[in-house]
Short mmCIF file of C-alpha atoms in Angstrom, two decimals:
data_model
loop_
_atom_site.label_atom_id
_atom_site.label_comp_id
_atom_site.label_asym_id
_atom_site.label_seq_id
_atom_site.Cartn_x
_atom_site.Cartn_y
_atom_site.Cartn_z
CA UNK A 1 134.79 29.33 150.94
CA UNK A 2 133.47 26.16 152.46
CA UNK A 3 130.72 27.33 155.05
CA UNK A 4 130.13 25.26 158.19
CA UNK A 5 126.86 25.06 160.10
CA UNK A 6 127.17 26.38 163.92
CA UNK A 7 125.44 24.01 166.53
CA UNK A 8 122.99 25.47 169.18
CA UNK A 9 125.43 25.92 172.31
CA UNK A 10 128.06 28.30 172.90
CA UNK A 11 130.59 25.72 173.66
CA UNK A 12 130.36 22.31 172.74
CA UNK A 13 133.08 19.79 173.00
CA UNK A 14 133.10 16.83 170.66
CA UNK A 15 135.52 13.93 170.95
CA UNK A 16 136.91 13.04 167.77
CA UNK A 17 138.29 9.47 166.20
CA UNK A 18 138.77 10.46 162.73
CA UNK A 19 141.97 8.88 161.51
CA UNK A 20 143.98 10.33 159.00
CA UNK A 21 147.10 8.91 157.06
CA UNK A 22 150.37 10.49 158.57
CA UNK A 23 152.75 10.36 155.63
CA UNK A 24 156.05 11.56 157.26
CA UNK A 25 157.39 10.23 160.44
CA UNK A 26 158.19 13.47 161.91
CA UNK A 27 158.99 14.41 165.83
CA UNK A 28 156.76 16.57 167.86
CA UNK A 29 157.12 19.84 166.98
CA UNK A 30 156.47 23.39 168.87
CA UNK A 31 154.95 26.65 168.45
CA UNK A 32 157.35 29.81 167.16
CA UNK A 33 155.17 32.74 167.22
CA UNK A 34 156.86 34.09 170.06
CA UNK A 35 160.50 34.34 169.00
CA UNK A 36 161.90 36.93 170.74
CA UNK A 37 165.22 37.69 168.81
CA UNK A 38 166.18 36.22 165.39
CA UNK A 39 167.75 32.83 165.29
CA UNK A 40 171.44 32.80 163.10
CA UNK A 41 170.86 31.36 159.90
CA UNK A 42 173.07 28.13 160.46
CA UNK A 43 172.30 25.13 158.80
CA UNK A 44 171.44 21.46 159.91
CA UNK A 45 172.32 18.00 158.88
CA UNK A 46 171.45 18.23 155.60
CA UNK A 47 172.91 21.81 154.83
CA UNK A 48 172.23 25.81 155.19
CA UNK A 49 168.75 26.82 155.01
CA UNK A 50 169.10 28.87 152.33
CA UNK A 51 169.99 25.55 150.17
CA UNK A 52 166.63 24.52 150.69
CA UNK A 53 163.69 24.93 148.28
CA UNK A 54 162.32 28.28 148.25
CA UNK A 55 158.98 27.11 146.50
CA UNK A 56 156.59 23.78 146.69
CA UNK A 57 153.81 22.94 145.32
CA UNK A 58 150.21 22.15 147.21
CA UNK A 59 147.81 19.62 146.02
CA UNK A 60 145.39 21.22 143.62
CA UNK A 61 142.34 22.67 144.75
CA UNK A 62 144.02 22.43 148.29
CA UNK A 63 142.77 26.36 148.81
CA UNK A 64 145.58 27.72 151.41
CA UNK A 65 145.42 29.78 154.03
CA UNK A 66 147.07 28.99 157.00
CA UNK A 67 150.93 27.96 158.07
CA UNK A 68 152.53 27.15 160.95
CA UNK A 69 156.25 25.87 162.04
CA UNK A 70 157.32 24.51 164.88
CA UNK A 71 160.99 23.95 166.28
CA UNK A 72 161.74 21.68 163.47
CA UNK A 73 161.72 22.62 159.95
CA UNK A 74 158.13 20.93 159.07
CA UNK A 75 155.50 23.54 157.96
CA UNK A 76 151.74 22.78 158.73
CA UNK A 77 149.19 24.44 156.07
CA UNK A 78 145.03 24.15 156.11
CA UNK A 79 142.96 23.77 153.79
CA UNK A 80 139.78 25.81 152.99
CA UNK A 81 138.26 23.22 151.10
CA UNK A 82 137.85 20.94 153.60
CA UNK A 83 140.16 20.80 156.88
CA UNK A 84 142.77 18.94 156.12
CA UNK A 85 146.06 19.65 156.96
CA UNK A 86 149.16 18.59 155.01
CA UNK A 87 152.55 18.52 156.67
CA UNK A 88 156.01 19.16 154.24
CA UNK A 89 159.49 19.46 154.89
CA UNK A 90 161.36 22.63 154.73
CA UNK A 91 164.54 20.64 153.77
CA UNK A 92 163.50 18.82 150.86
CA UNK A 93 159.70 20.16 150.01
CA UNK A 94 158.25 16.89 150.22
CA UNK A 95 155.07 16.61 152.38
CA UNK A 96 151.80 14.80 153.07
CA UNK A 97 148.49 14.71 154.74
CA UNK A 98 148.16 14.41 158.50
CA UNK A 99 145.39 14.90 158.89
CA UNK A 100 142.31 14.40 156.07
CA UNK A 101 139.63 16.95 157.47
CA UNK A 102 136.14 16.10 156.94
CA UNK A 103 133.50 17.82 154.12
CA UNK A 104 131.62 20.78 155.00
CA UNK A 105 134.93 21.92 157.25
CA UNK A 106 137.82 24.59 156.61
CA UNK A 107 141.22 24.35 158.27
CA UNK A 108 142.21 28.27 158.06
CA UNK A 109 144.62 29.53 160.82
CA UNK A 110 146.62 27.18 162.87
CA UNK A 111 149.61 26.74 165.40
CA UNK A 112 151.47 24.20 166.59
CA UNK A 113 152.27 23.69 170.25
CA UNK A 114 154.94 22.12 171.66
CA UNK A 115 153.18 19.10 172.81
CA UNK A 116 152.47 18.25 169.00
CA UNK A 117 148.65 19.81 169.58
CA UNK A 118 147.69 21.82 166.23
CA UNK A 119 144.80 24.35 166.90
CA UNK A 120 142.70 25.62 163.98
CA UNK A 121 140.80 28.07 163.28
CA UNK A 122 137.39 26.70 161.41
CA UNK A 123 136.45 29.57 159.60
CA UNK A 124 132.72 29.95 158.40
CA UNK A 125 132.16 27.36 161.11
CA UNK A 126 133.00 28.98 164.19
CA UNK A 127 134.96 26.21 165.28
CA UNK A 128 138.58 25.60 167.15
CA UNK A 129 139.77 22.08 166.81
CA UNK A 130 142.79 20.42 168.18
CA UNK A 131 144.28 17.73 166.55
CA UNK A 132 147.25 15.29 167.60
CA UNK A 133 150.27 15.75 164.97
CA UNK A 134 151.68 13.00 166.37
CA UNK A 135 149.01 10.42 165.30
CA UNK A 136 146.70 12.54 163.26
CA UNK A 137 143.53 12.52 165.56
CA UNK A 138 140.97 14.53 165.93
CA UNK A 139 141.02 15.52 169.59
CA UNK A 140 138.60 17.75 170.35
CA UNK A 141 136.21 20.54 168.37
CA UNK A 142 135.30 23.65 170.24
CA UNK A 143 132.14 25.32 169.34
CA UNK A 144 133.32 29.10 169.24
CA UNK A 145 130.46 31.00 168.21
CA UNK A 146 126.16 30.66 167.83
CA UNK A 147 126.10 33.02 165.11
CA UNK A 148 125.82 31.86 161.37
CA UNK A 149 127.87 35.14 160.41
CA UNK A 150 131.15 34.66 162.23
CA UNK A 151 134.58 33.38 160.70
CA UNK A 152 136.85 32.08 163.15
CA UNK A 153 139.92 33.14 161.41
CA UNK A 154 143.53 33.05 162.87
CA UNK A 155 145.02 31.98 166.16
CA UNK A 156 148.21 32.71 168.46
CA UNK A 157 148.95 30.43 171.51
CA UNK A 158 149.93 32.70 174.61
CA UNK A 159 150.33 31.24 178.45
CA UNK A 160 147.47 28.34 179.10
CA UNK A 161 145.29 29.59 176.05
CA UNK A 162 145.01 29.87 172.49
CA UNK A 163 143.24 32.70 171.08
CA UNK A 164 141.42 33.11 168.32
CA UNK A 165 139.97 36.14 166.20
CA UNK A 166 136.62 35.94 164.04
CA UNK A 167 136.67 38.42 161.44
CA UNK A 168 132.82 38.83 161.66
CA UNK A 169 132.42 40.26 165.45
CA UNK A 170 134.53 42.15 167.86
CA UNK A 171 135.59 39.29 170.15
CA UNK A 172 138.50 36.87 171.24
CA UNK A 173 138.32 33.43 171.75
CA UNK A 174 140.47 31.55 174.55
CA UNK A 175 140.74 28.16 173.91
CA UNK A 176 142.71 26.18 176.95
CA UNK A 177 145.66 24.33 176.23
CA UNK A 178 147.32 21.22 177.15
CA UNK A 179 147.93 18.01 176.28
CA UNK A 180 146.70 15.81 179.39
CA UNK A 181 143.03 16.23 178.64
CA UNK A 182 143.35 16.17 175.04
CA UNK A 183 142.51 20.13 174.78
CA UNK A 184 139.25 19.93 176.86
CA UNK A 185 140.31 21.10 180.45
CA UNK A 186 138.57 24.42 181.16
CA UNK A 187 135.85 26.64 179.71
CA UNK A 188 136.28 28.53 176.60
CA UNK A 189 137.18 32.62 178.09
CA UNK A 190 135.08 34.96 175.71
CA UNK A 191 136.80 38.34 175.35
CA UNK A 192 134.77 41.32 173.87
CA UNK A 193 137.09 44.24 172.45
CA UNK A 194 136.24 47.71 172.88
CA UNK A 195 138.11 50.55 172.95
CA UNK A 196 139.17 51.81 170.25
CA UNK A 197 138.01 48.68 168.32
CA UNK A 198 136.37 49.98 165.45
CA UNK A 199 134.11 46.95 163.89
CA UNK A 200 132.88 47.11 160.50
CA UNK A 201 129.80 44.86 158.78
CA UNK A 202 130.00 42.92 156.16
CA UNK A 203 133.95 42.73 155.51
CA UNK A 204 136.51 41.10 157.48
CA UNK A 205 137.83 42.71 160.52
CA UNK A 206 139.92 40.74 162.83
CA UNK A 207 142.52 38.70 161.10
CA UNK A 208 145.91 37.89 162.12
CA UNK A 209 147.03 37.95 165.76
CA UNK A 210 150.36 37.59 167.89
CA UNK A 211 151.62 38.09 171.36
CA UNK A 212 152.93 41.53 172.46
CA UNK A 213 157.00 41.39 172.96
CA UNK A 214 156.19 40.99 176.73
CA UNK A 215 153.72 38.30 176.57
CA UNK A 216 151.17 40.36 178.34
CA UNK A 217 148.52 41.08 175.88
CA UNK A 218 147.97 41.13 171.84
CA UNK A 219 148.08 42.33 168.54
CA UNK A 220 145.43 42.27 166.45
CA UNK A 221 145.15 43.24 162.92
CA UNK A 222 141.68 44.57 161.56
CA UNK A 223 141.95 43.78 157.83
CA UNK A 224 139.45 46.98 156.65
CA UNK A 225 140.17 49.29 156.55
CA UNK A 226 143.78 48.11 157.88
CA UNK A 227 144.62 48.76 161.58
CA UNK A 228 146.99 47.41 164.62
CA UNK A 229 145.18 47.36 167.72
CA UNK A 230 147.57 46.46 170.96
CA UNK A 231 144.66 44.74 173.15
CA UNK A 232 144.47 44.00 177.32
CA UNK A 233 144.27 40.47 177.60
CA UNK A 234 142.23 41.37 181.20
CA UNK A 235 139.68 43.91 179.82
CA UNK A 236 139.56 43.28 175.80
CA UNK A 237 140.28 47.11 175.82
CA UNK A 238 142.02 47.39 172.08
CA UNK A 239 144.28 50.80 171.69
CA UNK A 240 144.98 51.67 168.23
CA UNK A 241 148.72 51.46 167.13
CA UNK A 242 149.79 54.84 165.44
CA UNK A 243 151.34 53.72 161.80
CA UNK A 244 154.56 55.93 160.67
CA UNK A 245 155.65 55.84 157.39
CA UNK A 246 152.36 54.50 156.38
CA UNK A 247 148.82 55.31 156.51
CA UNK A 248 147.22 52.18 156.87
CA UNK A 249 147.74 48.08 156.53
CA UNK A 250 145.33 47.43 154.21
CA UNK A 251 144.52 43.81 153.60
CA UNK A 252 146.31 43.05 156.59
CA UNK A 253 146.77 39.07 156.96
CA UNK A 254 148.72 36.72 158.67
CA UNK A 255 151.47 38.47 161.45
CA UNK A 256 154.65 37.51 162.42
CA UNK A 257 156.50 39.07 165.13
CA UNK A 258 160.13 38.59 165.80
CA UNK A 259 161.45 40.75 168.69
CA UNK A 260 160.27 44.21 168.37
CA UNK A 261 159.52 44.07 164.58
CA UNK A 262 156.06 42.97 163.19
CA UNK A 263 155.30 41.24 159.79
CA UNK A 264 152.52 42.16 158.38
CA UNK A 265 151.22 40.07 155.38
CA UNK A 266 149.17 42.20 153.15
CA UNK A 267 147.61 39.64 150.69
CA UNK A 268 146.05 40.95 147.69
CA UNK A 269 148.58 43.66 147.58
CA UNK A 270 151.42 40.86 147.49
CA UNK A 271 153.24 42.11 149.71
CA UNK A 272 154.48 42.06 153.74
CA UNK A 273 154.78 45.20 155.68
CA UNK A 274 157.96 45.58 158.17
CA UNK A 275 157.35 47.44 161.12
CA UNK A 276 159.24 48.21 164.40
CA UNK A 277 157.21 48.09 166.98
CA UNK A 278 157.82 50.57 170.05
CA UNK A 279 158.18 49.62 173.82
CA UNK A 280 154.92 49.97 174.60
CA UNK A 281 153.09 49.20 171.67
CA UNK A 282 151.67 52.10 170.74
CA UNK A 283 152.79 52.71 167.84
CA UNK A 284 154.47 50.74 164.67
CA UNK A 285 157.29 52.23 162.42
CA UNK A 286 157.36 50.81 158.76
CA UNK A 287 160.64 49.96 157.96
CA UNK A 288 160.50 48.24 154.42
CA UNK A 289 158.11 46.01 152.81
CA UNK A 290 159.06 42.81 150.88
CA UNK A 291 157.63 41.84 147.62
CA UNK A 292 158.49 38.69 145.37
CA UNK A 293 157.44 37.92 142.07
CA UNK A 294 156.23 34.27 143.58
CA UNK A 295 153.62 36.02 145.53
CA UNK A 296 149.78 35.32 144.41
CA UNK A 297 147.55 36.52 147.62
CA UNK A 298 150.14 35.37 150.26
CA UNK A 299 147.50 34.79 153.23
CA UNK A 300 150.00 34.06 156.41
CA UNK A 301 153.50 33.35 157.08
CA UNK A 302 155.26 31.39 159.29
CA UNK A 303 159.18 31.94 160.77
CA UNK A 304 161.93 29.39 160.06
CA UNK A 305 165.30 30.78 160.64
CA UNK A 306 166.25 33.27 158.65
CA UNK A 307 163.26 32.27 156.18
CA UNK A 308 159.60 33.58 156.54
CA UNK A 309 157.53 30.93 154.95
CA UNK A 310 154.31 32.09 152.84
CA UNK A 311 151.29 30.16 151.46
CA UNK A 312 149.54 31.35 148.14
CA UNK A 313 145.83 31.54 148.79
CA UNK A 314 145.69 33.08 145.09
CA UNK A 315 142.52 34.32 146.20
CA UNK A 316 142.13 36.35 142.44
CA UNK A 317 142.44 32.85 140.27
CA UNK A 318 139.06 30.69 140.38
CA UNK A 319 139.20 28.79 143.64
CA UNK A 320 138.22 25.10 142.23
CA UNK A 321 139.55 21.57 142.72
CA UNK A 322 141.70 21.98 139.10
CA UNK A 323 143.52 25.33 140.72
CA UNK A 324 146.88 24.78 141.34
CA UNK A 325 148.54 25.99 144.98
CA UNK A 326 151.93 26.43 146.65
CA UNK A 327 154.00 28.07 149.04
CA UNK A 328 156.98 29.77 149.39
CA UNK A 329 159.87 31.13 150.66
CA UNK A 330 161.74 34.50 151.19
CA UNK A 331 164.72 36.00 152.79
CA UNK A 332 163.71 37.77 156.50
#
């Protein structure tokens, strides 16, 4: 992956100009992740969803890793090769860069708000940018983390924050939200897990993350050796989910939660994990797990009606600029 260099300070704030090309003309769009019962799987103006394409293609070398969808069908994916973020259209599959990313960046996790404000994780870099999806701007580039061993890896947007995990250390990143500063009102809250965190060096830990059904606190998913963790949003206290019908979630990825049941992406074992969640959220029930023969390293996963939406990060193929990418599609 593309490693970025950390600057000095624990938070620094840089404005950003940095055009980018917007290719479609699409609306404002808003953040998902917190669906709390399954939307009916009725069309739109150009037909059913399950008419639409169930597979398109990336650019090559692109090197996927995160989606996002907002309350129209457009999917947002990042690029680990060097921040850019390309926009398609569920509908029709056609898509184009938003935003063009700079060298020496990554574009890994990301969510869309419902102002239009896309917040990414920056991987190796230890970043959180914001950019505009409206005009393609750079708004604003949070520096996360000092350390030259972090990776600032997914993100879920919950109340007047958006929080971010780095796989490298056991802590949470709030970011502050909003629109009428551009992203930059407030200080960046630092939240230290303990607990029953369990962090382990040298391999990624915290991955994917979501919002608890009540909106009160989080789920985290450490990828080795493949746990849930429900954590306190005031204390960082994390509380390990007890797994039934499973005895791990190894190479757990990108969640989705819908209701009381949890998606867990699982990417080199090509697969997603379905889980019902209890009322507290202590423990997590496997259900079923899907599989396609389209998956190649399915990273994350984003909700679109009756449609979870996958990217292939294909993370066992050589990862160079002549590697062809894509994402798809599969029944919920």
């Amino acid at each position: 992956m593309t490693r970025n260099h950390p600057h000095p300070s624990r938070r620094t704030v840089l404005g950003g100009g940095a055009a980018a090309a917007l290719a479609l003309a699409a609306a404002p769009t808003a953040a998902a992740a917190a669906s709390a019962t399954p939307a009916a799987p009725t069309g739109s103006a150009t037909g059913p969803a399950t008419a639409w394409p169930a597979e398109f293609p990336l650019p090559d070398g692109f090197l996927p890793e995160g989606i996002t969808i907002g309350a129209r069908p457009y999917a947002y994916m990042g690029s680990r090769a060097n921040g850019a973020v390309r926009r398609t259209d569920l509908r029709t599959g056609e898509g184009g860069t938003i935003y063009a990313g700079a060298p020496g960046t990554a574009a890994v996790g990301l969510k869309v708000d419902h102002d239009g404000l896309l917040y990414i994780a920056g991987g190796a870099g230890g970043t959180a940018t914001v950019v505009d999806t409206r005009t393609g701007r750079l708004l604003t580039t949070y520096q996360l983390t000092d350390s030259a061993g972090c990776f600032v890896n997914d993100v879920i947007l919950l109340g007047d924050r958006a929080w971010f995990t780095d796989s490298r250390d056991s802590v949470l990143h709030g970011v502050p939200r909003g629109r009428e500063s551009g992203g930059r009102q407030g200080e960046v809250r630092r939240l230290p897990l303990s607990g029953d965190w369990v962090q382990t060096p040298d391999v990624h830990n915290a991955n994917g993350i979501v919002a608890t059904p009540d909106g009160r606190g989080l789920i985290v998913v450490s990828s080795v050796p493949g746990r849930l963790y429900h954590v306190d949003l005031g204390t960082g206290r994390a509380t390990e989910l007890a797994l039934h019908g499973a005895d791990d979630v190894a190479n757990g990825d990108g969640l989705v939660r819908i209701g009381r049941t949890l998606y867990v992406v699982q990417n080199r074992l090509n697969l997603i994990g379905v889980f019902a969640l209890d009322r507290a959220v202590r423990s997590a029930t496997l259900r079923r797990t899907i599989t396609h023969p389209r998956f190649d390293v399915p990273t994350t996963a984003a909700r679109w009606r009756d449609r979870l939406y996958l990217v292939n990060a294909r993370f066992t193929s050589p990862q160079t600029p002549e590697t062809t990418f894509n994402a798809v599609a599969v029944p919920l």
